[in-house]
Coordinates of C-alpha atoms and ligand atoms in Angstrom, one line a residue:
M1 CA -37.2 445.6 181.1
E2 CA -41.6 444.7 182.0
N3 CA -42.7 445.5 185.1
N4 CA -44.8 442.7 185.4
G5 CA -47.3 443.3 188.1
M6 CA -46.2 446.7 189.0
P7 CA -47.7 450.4 189.0
V8 CA -46.1 451.2 185.9
V9 CA -48.7 451.7 182.8
K10 CA -48.4 451.6 179.0
F11 CA -50.4 454.5 177.7
F12 CA -52.2 454.6 174.6
S13 CA -48.9 456.1 172.7
G14 CA -47.5 453.2 173.8
K15 CA -45.7 455.5 176.9
K16 CA -45.0 453.9 179.9
V17 CA -45.7 455.8 183.2
P18 CA -45.5 455.3 186.3
V19 CA -48.8 455.7 188.2
E20 CA -49.3 455.9 191.7
L21 CA -51.4 453.4 194.1
H22 CA -52.2 455.6 197.0
K23 CA -53.9 458.7 197.2
V24 CA -52.8 461.6 199.1
R25 CA -54.8 462.4 201.9
I26 CA -52.2 464.8 204.2
V27 CA -50.2 467.0 202.3
Q28 CA -47.3 469.7 203.2
K29 CA -47.5 473.4 201.6
L30 CA -43.7 473.8 199.4
H31 CA -42.8 476.8 198.0
L32 CA -40.8 477.6 194.1
K33 CA -39.2 480.6 195.4
T34 CA -37.8 483.6 192.8
I35 CA -34.5 481.9 191.5
E36 CA -33.1 485.1 193.1
E37 CA -34.1 484.2 196.2
R38 CA -32.9 480.4 195.5
Y39 CA -29.5 481.6 194.5
K40 CA -29.7 484.0 198.1
A41 CA -30.4 481.3 199.9
I42 CA -27.7 479.1 198.3
S43 CA -25.0 481.6 198.8
E44 CA -26.4 481.3 202.3
A45 CA -25.9 477.9 202.5
G46 CA -22.3 478.3 201.7
Y47 CA -23.1 476.7 198.4
N48 CA -23.7 473.5 200.3
T49 CA -26.7 472.1 199.8
F50 CA -27.0 470.6 203.1
L51 CA -27.1 473.5 204.6
L52 CA -30.2 474.8 203.1
N53 CA -33.7 475.4 204.8
T54 CA -36.5 473.7 203.7
S55 CA -38.7 477.0 203.6
D56 CA -36.1 478.0 200.7
I57 CA -36.7 474.4 198.7
F58 CA -39.1 473.0 196.5
L59 CA -38.6 469.5 196.3
D60 CA -36.6 468.0 198.7
M61 CA -34.2 465.2 197.2
L62 CA -31.2 465.5 199.5
T63 CA -32.1 461.8 200.8
D64 CA -34.7 458.9 201.4
S65 CA -33.7 459.2 204.7
G66 CA -36.9 459.3 207.2
T67 CA -38.2 461.4 204.3
N68 CA -40.6 458.7 203.2
A69 CA -44.1 459.0 203.2
M70 CA -45.9 457.3 206.4
S71 CA -49.4 455.7 205.4
D72 CA -53.0 455.8 207.1
N73 CA -52.2 452.9 209.2
Q74 CA -48.6 454.0 210.1
L75 CA -50.1 457.0 212.3
A76 CA -53.4 455.4 213.7
S77 CA -50.5 452.8 215.1
M78 CA -48.7 455.6 216.5
M79 CA -51.9 456.2 219.0
Q80 CA -51.5 452.6 221.3
A81 CA -47.9 453.3 222.0
D82 CA -46.9 451.9 224.9
D83 CA -44.6 454.5 226.7
A84 CA -42.7 452.1 228.9
Y85 CA -39.4 452.2 230.2
A86 CA -38.9 448.8 230.3
G87 CA -41.2 446.0 228.8
S88 CA -43.5 448.3 226.3
Q89 CA -46.2 446.3 224.3
S90 CA -44.7 448.6 220.9
F91 CA -41.2 446.8 221.3
Y92 CA -42.7 443.2 221.8
R93 CA -45.3 444.7 218.4
M94 CA -42.1 445.6 216.7
E95 CA -40.0 442.5 217.4
S96 CA -43.0 439.9 215.9
A97 CA -42.9 442.0 212.8
L98 CA -39.5 441.8 211.9
R99 CA -39.4 437.8 213.3
D100 CA -42.3 437.5 210.6
V101 CA -40.6 440.0 207.8
F102 CA -36.9 439.6 208.1
G103 CA -37.7 435.4 209.8
K104 CA -35.3 436.0 212.5
H105 CA -35.7 435.3 216.0
Y106 CA -33.5 438.1 218.5
V107 CA -34.1 441.6 217.9
L108 CA -32.1 444.0 219.3
P109 CA -33.2 447.7 218.9
A110 CA -31.1 451.0 218.0
H111 CA -32.0 454.8 217.6
Q112 CA -30.4 454.2 214.0
G113 CA -28.5 452.3 211.3
R114 CA -25.2 454.1 212.3
A115 CA -26.2 453.0 215.5
A116 CA -26.2 449.4 214.7
E117 CA -23.0 449.8 212.8
N118 CA -21.1 450.8 215.7
I119 CA -22.7 447.8 218.8
I120 CA -21.7 445.4 215.2
S121 CA -18.3 446.6 215.4
Q122 CA -17.6 447.4 218.8
A123 CA -19.0 443.5 219.4
F124 CA -17.2 441.7 216.2
I125 CA -14.2 443.6 215.6
S126 CA -9.9 443.8 216.5
E127 CA -7.5 446.0 215.7
G128 CA -5.9 444.2 212.7
D129 CA -9.3 443.1 211.3
A130 CA -10.2 443.0 207.5
I131 CA -13.6 443.6 206.3
P132 CA -15.0 442.5 202.6
M133 CA -17.4 443.9 201.3
N134 CA -19.1 445.1 198.4
Y135 CA -18.5 448.6 198.7
H136 CA -19.0 451.1 201.7
F137 CA -20.9 453.6 203.4
T138 CA -20.0 456.5 205.2
T139 CA -21.2 455.8 208.7
T140 CA -20.1 452.0 207.9
K141 CA -16.6 453.1 207.1
A142 CA -16.4 455.0 209.9
H143 CA -17.2 452.5 212.6
M144 CA -15.4 449.9 211.8
E145 CA -12.0 451.9 211.5
L146 CA -12.5 453.5 214.4
N147 CA -12.9 449.8 215.8
G148 CA -9.6 448.7 213.7
G149 CA -10.5 447.2 211.3
T150 CA -9.3 447.8 207.5
I151 CA -12.1 447.5 205.0
F152 CA -12.0 445.7 201.4
E153 CA -14.4 446.9 198.5
I154 CA -14.7 443.3 196.6
Y155 CA -16.8 445.0 193.9
T156 CA -17.1 443.3 190.4
D157 CA -15.3 444.8 187.1
E158 CA -18.7 446.4 186.6
A159 CA -19.9 448.2 189.6
L160 CA -18.3 451.7 188.9
K161 CA -19.4 451.6 185.1
I162 CA -21.6 455.1 184.9
K163 CA -23.5 452.9 181.7
S164 CA -24.0 449.3 182.1
T165 CA -26.9 447.3 181.3
N166 CA -25.7 444.6 184.3
P167 CA -28.4 444.2 186.3
F168 CA -27.0 443.4 190.0
K169 CA -23.3 445.9 189.9
G170 CA -23.6 445.4 194.0
N171 CA -22.2 442.1 193.8
I172 CA -19.3 440.9 195.7
D173 CA -16.9 439.8 193.2
L174 CA -16.0 435.8 194.4
V175 CA -12.4 435.6 193.3
K176 CA -11.4 438.6 195.0
L177 CA -13.3 437.8 198.2
N178 CA -11.3 433.7 198.4
D179 CA -7.9 435.5 197.7
L180 CA -8.7 437.9 200.4
I181 CA -9.5 435.4 202.9
A182 CA -6.2 433.9 201.5
Q183 CA -4.0 436.7 202.5
Y184 CA -5.5 437.2 205.4
G185 CA -7.1 433.7 206.8
P186 CA -10.5 434.2 208.1
E187 CA -9.2 434.6 211.8
R188 CA -8.4 438.0 210.6
I189 CA -11.4 438.8 209.1
P190 CA -14.8 438.8 211.6
F191 CA -17.3 439.2 209.2
I192 CA -18.2 439.7 205.5
R193 CA -20.9 442.6 204.3
M194 CA -22.9 442.9 201.8
E195 CA -25.3 446.1 201.8
A196 CA -28.4 445.4 199.8
S197 CA -29.4 448.2 196.7
T198 CA -25.4 449.1 197.6
N199 CA -26.0 453.1 198.3
L200 CA -23.0 454.8 197.2
I201 CA -22.3 453.7 193.4
G202 CA -25.5 454.4 192.6
G203 CA -28.5 452.1 194.7
Q204 CA -27.1 448.9 192.6
P205 CA -28.4 445.6 194.3
F206 CA -26.7 441.7 194.6
S207 CA -28.4 438.5 193.0
M208 CA -29.7 436.0 194.9
Q209 CA -27.1 434.0 193.0
N210 CA -24.1 436.2 194.2
M211 CA -25.2 436.1 197.9
R212 CA -25.9 431.9 197.9
D213 CA -21.7 432.2 196.5
V214 CA -20.3 434.5 198.7
K215 CA -22.4 432.5 201.9
A216 CA -21.0 429.2 200.8
I217 CA -17.8 430.8 201.0
A218 CA -17.6 432.4 204.3
E219 CA -19.4 429.1 205.2
K220 CA -16.8 426.9 204.6
H221 CA -14.0 428.8 205.8
G222 CA -16.5 429.8 209.1
I223 CA -16.9 433.6 208.8
I224 CA -20.4 435.2 209.3
L225 CA -22.5 436.7 206.9
I226 CA -23.2 440.5 207.8
L227 CA -26.8 441.9 205.2
D228 CA -27.3 445.6 206.2
A229 CA -30.8 445.8 205.3
S230 CA -31.2 449.2 204.8
L231 CA -32.6 449.0 201.6
I232 CA -33.7 445.5 201.1
G233 CA -37.5 445.5 200.0
E234 CA -36.0 447.3 196.8
N235 CA -32.6 444.7 196.5
A236 CA -35.5 442.0 196.9
Y237 CA -37.5 444.1 193.8
F238 CA -34.7 444.1 191.7
I239 CA -34.3 440.5 192.1
K240 CA -38.2 440.4 191.7
M241 CA -37.6 442.0 188.5
R242 CA -34.5 440.9 186.7
E243 CA -33.3 437.4 188.2
T244 CA -34.5 434.7 186.6
G245 CA -37.0 432.2 188.8
Y246 CA -37.6 434.6 190.7
S247 CA -40.7 437.1 188.6
N248 CA -43.6 434.9 190.2
M249 CA -42.4 435.2 194.2
P250 CA -43.6 438.1 196.3
V251 CA -41.4 440.4 197.6
K252 CA -41.6 439.6 200.6
E253 CA -40.4 435.9 200.1
I254 CA -37.6 437.1 198.5
L255 CA -37.1 439.2 201.2
R256 CA -36.9 436.5 203.8
E257 CA -34.5 434.1 201.9
M258 CA -31.6 437.3 201.3
C259 CA -32.3 436.9 204.9
S260 CA -32.0 433.6 205.5
L261 CA -28.7 433.2 204.4
S262 CA -27.4 436.6 206.5
D263 CA -26.6 435.5 210.3
I264 CA -27.0 438.6 211.2
V265 CA -29.3 441.6 209.6
Y266 CA -29.4 444.7 210.5
F267 CA -31.0 448.1 209.5
S268 CA -31.7 451.7 209.3
S269 CA -35.6 451.9 209.6
R270 CA -35.7 455.4 208.7
K271 CA -34.9 453.5 204.9
V272 CA -36.4 450.4 205.1
S273 CA -39.8 450.9 207.2
S274 CA -40.6 454.9 206.4
T275 CA -40.2 455.8 209.7
R276 CA -36.9 456.5 212.1
G277 CA -34.6 454.2 214.0
G278 CA -32.8 450.7 213.3
G279 CA -32.0 447.5 214.9
I280 CA -30.2 444.4 214.4
C281 CA -31.8 440.7 214.2
T282 CA -30.1 437.2 214.1
N283 CA -30.7 433.7 215.0
N284 CA -27.8 433.1 216.6
K285 CA -28.0 433.0 220.4
D286 CA -24.2 433.4 220.7
L287 CA -24.1 436.4 218.3
Y288 CA -26.7 438.2 220.2
M289 CA -25.2 437.7 223.2
K290 CA -22.0 439.3 221.9
M291 CA -23.6 442.1 221.3
R292 CA -27.1 442.5 224.0
D293 CA -25.1 444.0 226.4
L294 CA -23.8 446.8 224.4
V295 CA -27.5 448.4 223.6
P296 CA -28.1 449.4 227.2
L297 CA -24.8 451.4 227.3
Y298 CA -25.2 453.5 223.7
E299 CA -28.9 452.9 222.6
G300 CA -31.5 452.2 226.1
F301 CA -32.9 449.8 227.6
L302 CA -33.5 446.5 225.4
T303 CA -37.1 447.6 224.9
Y304 CA -36.6 450.9 223.3
G305 CA -33.1 451.5 222.2
G306 CA -33.3 454.9 221.5
M307 CA -36.9 454.9 219.3
S308 CA -39.7 457.0 220.6
V309 CA -42.3 453.9 221.2
R310 CA -44.1 455.5 218.6
E311 CA -41.6 455.4 215.6
I312 CA -41.8 451.7 217.1
E313 CA -45.5 451.5 216.3
A314 CA -45.0 452.3 212.9
M315 CA -42.3 450.5 212.1
A316 CA -44.0 447.7 213.1
V317 CA -46.7 448.4 210.1
G318 CA -44.3 449.9 207.8
L319 CA -42.6 447.0 207.5
Y320 CA -44.9 444.5 206.6
E321 CA -45.7 447.5 204.1
T322 CA -42.9 448.5 202.3
T323 CA -42.2 445.0 202.1
D324 CA -45.9 444.6 200.3
D325 CA -44.7 444.6 196.1
T326 CA -46.6 447.5 195.3
V327 CA -45.7 450.1 198.0
I328 CA -41.6 448.9 197.4
S329 CA -41.7 449.2 193.6
Q330 CA -43.0 453.1 193.8
S331 CA -40.2 454.6 194.7
P332 CA -38.2 452.6 192.0
S333 CA -40.3 452.8 189.3
F334 CA -40.4 456.9 189.8
I335 CA -36.1 456.6 190.0
A336 CA -36.5 454.0 186.2
F337 CA -38.9 456.7 184.5
A338 CA -36.6 459.7 185.6
V339 CA -33.5 457.9 184.9
D340 CA -35.3 456.7 181.5
E341 CA -36.0 460.4 180.5
I342 CA -32.6 461.4 181.5
D343 CA -31.0 459.1 179.7
K344 CA -32.9 459.6 176.3
L345 CA -31.9 463.4 176.0
G346 CA -28.3 462.4 176.2
I347 CA -27.2 463.4 179.6
P348 CA -25.0 461.4 181.1
V349 CA -26.8 459.1 184.4
V350 CA -25.6 456.0 186.3
T351 CA -27.1 453.1 184.7
P352 CA -29.6 450.2 185.2
A353 CA -31.8 452.6 187.1
G354 CA -31.1 451.4 191.0
A355 CA -32.4 452.4 194.5
L356 CA -33.0 455.2 196.5
G357 CA -32.6 457.7 193.6
C358 CA -31.9 459.0 190.3
H359 CA -27.9 459.8 190.4
I360 CA -26.4 461.9 187.4
D361 CA -22.6 461.5 186.4
A362 CA -21.4 465.2 187.1
K363 CA -18.1 464.0 185.8
S364 CA -18.9 463.5 182.4
F365 CA -21.7 466.2 182.7
L366 CA -19.2 469.1 183.8
E367 CA -16.1 468.1 182.0
H368 CA -14.8 470.9 181.6
I369 CA -14.5 470.9 185.5
P370 CA -11.5 469.1 186.5
Q371 CA -12.0 467.4 190.3
S372 CA -11.0 469.3 192.4
E373 CA -12.7 472.0 191.8
Y374 CA -16.2 469.6 192.8
P375 CA -18.2 469.3 189.9
A376 CA -20.7 467.5 191.4
G377 CA -21.2 469.8 194.5
A378 CA -20.8 472.8 191.3
L379 CA -23.9 470.5 189.8
A380 CA -26.1 470.4 193.8
A381 CA -25.3 474.0 193.2
A382 CA -26.4 474.8 190.0
L383 CA -29.8 472.6 190.2
F384 CA -30.4 474.0 192.9
I385 CA -30.0 477.4 191.7
A386 CA -32.3 476.3 188.3
S387 CA -34.9 474.4 190.5
G388 CA -35.2 475.0 194.0
C389 CA -34.9 471.0 193.9
R390 CA -32.3 470.5 196.8
G391 CA -29.9 466.6 196.0
M392 CA -26.8 465.5 197.2
E393 CA -23.1 465.7 196.2
R394 CA -21.5 462.1 196.6
G395 CA -18.4 462.9 195.1
T396 CA -14.8 464.7 196.1
I397 CA -16.7 466.4 198.7
S398 CA -17.7 463.6 200.1
S399 CA -14.3 462.4 200.5
V400 CA -11.3 463.4 202.8
R401 CA -7.9 465.0 201.8
D402 CA -4.8 462.3 202.1
E403 CA -1.7 463.3 204.7
N404 CA -0.1 465.8 202.7
G405 CA -3.5 468.1 202.6
K406 CA -4.6 467.0 198.8
D407 CA -8.1 466.1 198.2
V408 CA -8.3 462.3 197.7
L409 CA -10.4 462.2 194.1
A410 CA -13.6 460.0 194.5
D411 CA -14.1 457.1 192.3
V412 CA -17.5 458.4 191.2
E413 CA -18.6 462.0 191.1
L414 CA -22.4 461.8 191.6
L415 CA -25.3 463.9 192.0
R416 CA -27.8 462.0 193.8
L417 CA -31.5 462.7 193.7
A418 CA -33.3 460.8 196.1
F419 CA -37.2 459.6 195.9
P420 CA -38.1 459.2 199.7
R421 CA -41.1 456.6 198.8
R422 CA -45.0 457.9 197.3
V423 CA -43.9 461.8 198.0
F424 CA -43.3 463.3 195.2
T425 CA -45.9 463.1 192.1
L426 CA -44.9 462.4 188.6
S427 CA -45.5 466.5 187.8
Q428 CA -42.8 467.7 189.8
T429 CA -40.8 464.9 188.9
M430 CA -40.9 465.4 185.0
F431 CA -40.3 469.4 186.1
L432 CA -37.0 468.2 187.7
I433 CA -36.1 466.3 185.0
D434 CA -36.8 469.8 182.4
R435 CA -34.7 471.6 184.7
V436 CA -31.2 469.2 184.4
N437 CA -32.1 469.1 180.7
W438 CA -32.2 473.1 180.4
L439 CA -29.0 472.6 182.8
Y440 CA -27.2 470.2 180.7
Q441 CA -28.1 472.9 177.7
H442 CA -26.5 475.2 179.4
R443 CA -23.1 473.5 181.4
K444 CA -20.4 475.6 180.4
L445 CA -22.0 478.7 182.3
I446 CA -21.8 476.4 185.1
G447 CA -17.9 476.7 187.2
G448 CA -16.5 474.7 189.7
L449 CA -16.4 475.4 193.9
R450 CA -13.9 475.9 196.0
F451 CA -13.9 475.5 200.2
V452 CA -13.7 478.5 202.5
E453 CA -14.6 476.4 205.4
E454 CA -13.5 472.9 205.9
P455 CA -14.4 470.8 208.5
P456 CA -11.8 467.7 209.1
V457 CA -14.1 465.7 209.3
L458 CA -17.2 464.7 207.3
R459 CA -16.3 468.0 205.6
F460 CA -19.5 467.7 203.4
F461 CA -22.1 467.9 205.8
L462 CA -20.9 471.5 207.3
G463 CA -18.0 473.0 204.6
R464 CA -18.7 476.0 203.2
L465 CA -17.7 476.7 199.5
E466 CA -17.6 479.7 197.1
P467 CA -18.1 480.1 193.3
V468 CA -14.8 480.0 191.1
G469 CA -15.4 483.2 189.4
D470 CA -18.8 484.5 189.1
W471 CA -21.0 481.3 187.3
P472 CA -24.6 482.2 189.1
S473 CA -25.0 485.2 187.8
K474 CA -24.0 484.0 184.5
L475 CA -26.7 481.1 184.8
I476 CA -29.0 482.7 186.3
K477 CA -29.4 485.7 183.1
K478 CA -29.1 483.1 181.3
Y479 CA -32.5 481.6 182.7
K480 CA -33.9 485.0 182.8
E481 CA -33.9 484.7 179.4
D482 CA -35.3 481.4 178.7
F483 CA -37.9 481.3 181.0
G484 CA -38.8 485.2 181.4
D485 CA -40.8 485.6 184.9
S486 CA -41.4 481.8 185.2
L487 CA -40.2 480.6 188.2
Ligands
F0G501 N1 -26.5 451.7 205.6 C1 -26.9 452.1 204.5 C2 -26.8 451.5 203.6 C3 -27.3 453.2 204.6 O1 -27.7 454.0 203.7 C4 -27.6 454.2 205.8 C5 -27.9 455.8 205.7 C6 -26.9 453.6 206.7 C7 -26.4 452.3 207.1 C8 -27.1 454.0 208.0 O2 -28.4 454.3 208.8 O3 -28.8 456.7 208.1 O4 -30.1 456.1 210.2 O5 -28.0 455.9 211.1 N2 -28.6 456.1 204.6 C9 -28.8 457.6 204.2 C10 -28.3 458.2 203.1 C11 -27.7 458.9 205.3 O6 -29.0 459.8 202.8 O7 -27.9 457.4 202.6 P1 -28.4 455.8 209.7

């Protein structure tokens, strides 16, 4: 796939390489510790990468949430922040940026994406409602279910295939959508939710055509369409790269078109604008009024919504910057590079490359480990031992137990390696690829994990595990044989 106009250059050898179209002016020291220190750190963290201390981490690829690099202009804008409980000028600057970038007039601030989900869920969902969507996100599902809703993931047959050439695995299946509306009736469906660059299936986008089709069905039945825009810039970028008719359109215009098809747009600005915070936007005053009074109750006054004024300023600037073609393409270009290299090595990885990160298929990487021994969690721990790189388990550890106490096995067992915007260099990326490859060559040395401490809710955050058998020692021994004293 060509990367037209984007920062991917062709080398003399023919190889395509993403080059950084920014220079690094503020840096943070990193540590690459010895394998023994890495082993000690992951043991103390209960083999859960969420519980690691960043002082032990080399490349922190846990998430892009709140970890994207800020620009010089964003940092400068923080100096003009206007501290005020009510009526802050900072808020009006952010409101104006949101009106401009998303094309929505009414703006409600929230302290992060899940807070926006809480407000939307409380405002629109009643007991027994059905909510169709392309795929859930953990916090989305939790809030919707708390308010009595049931979510229905009506993705297409391609969505969960690890290896695919389908450019839009995030599409909604229109037949399933019509069936669901017929089954529940439009009055039991408060809204349809489309998530841009669908996170949990590997950052996979939907097409503009699919969104148009969903909107037409929604309108026919008088149902509103809500867009989770946390990764909207990347989805718009993929439409530009992959959908007929968009290759010459700036990402900003594509993004506006996506928003114009949505009645409500909400987002985590920890992702969308490289700052922290979140918000909800709409052009419909009635919808706005249904949500408005929940903001002072849960978030803070309407002109800060739980965010610091400095973050609000940086968000206003970040919204313009991260919807610029060059800036938004940086992370997907690095991800595509890593996915291509890993794929060429024969290592199972989600294709086509999506947004947010590179997603390794732990189920086939570690096919000797049963899902009940958490292959994605084991791979995350093994990668940390072998490289100091921290990824995130997105498999059965991130799932739940059923009423009989048995694990509900996840649809997919993924190790997510996030590429926050403009944070890592190409040599760091190559180090990661090399250690993933080394692990793949020695994958039989890796064993499973079992819980030693398991919280009843969202166990992946704070749960502690231990290896089944002493596989880490065998892995370390082999590493020393192959790399000697090299870190
Ligand atoms: N929606 C999507 C699609 C997300 O990816 C996230 C967060 C949220 C909503 C919630 O936003 O964290 O600001 O409350 N995703 C992060 C991640 C946590 O690591 O993928 P939040």
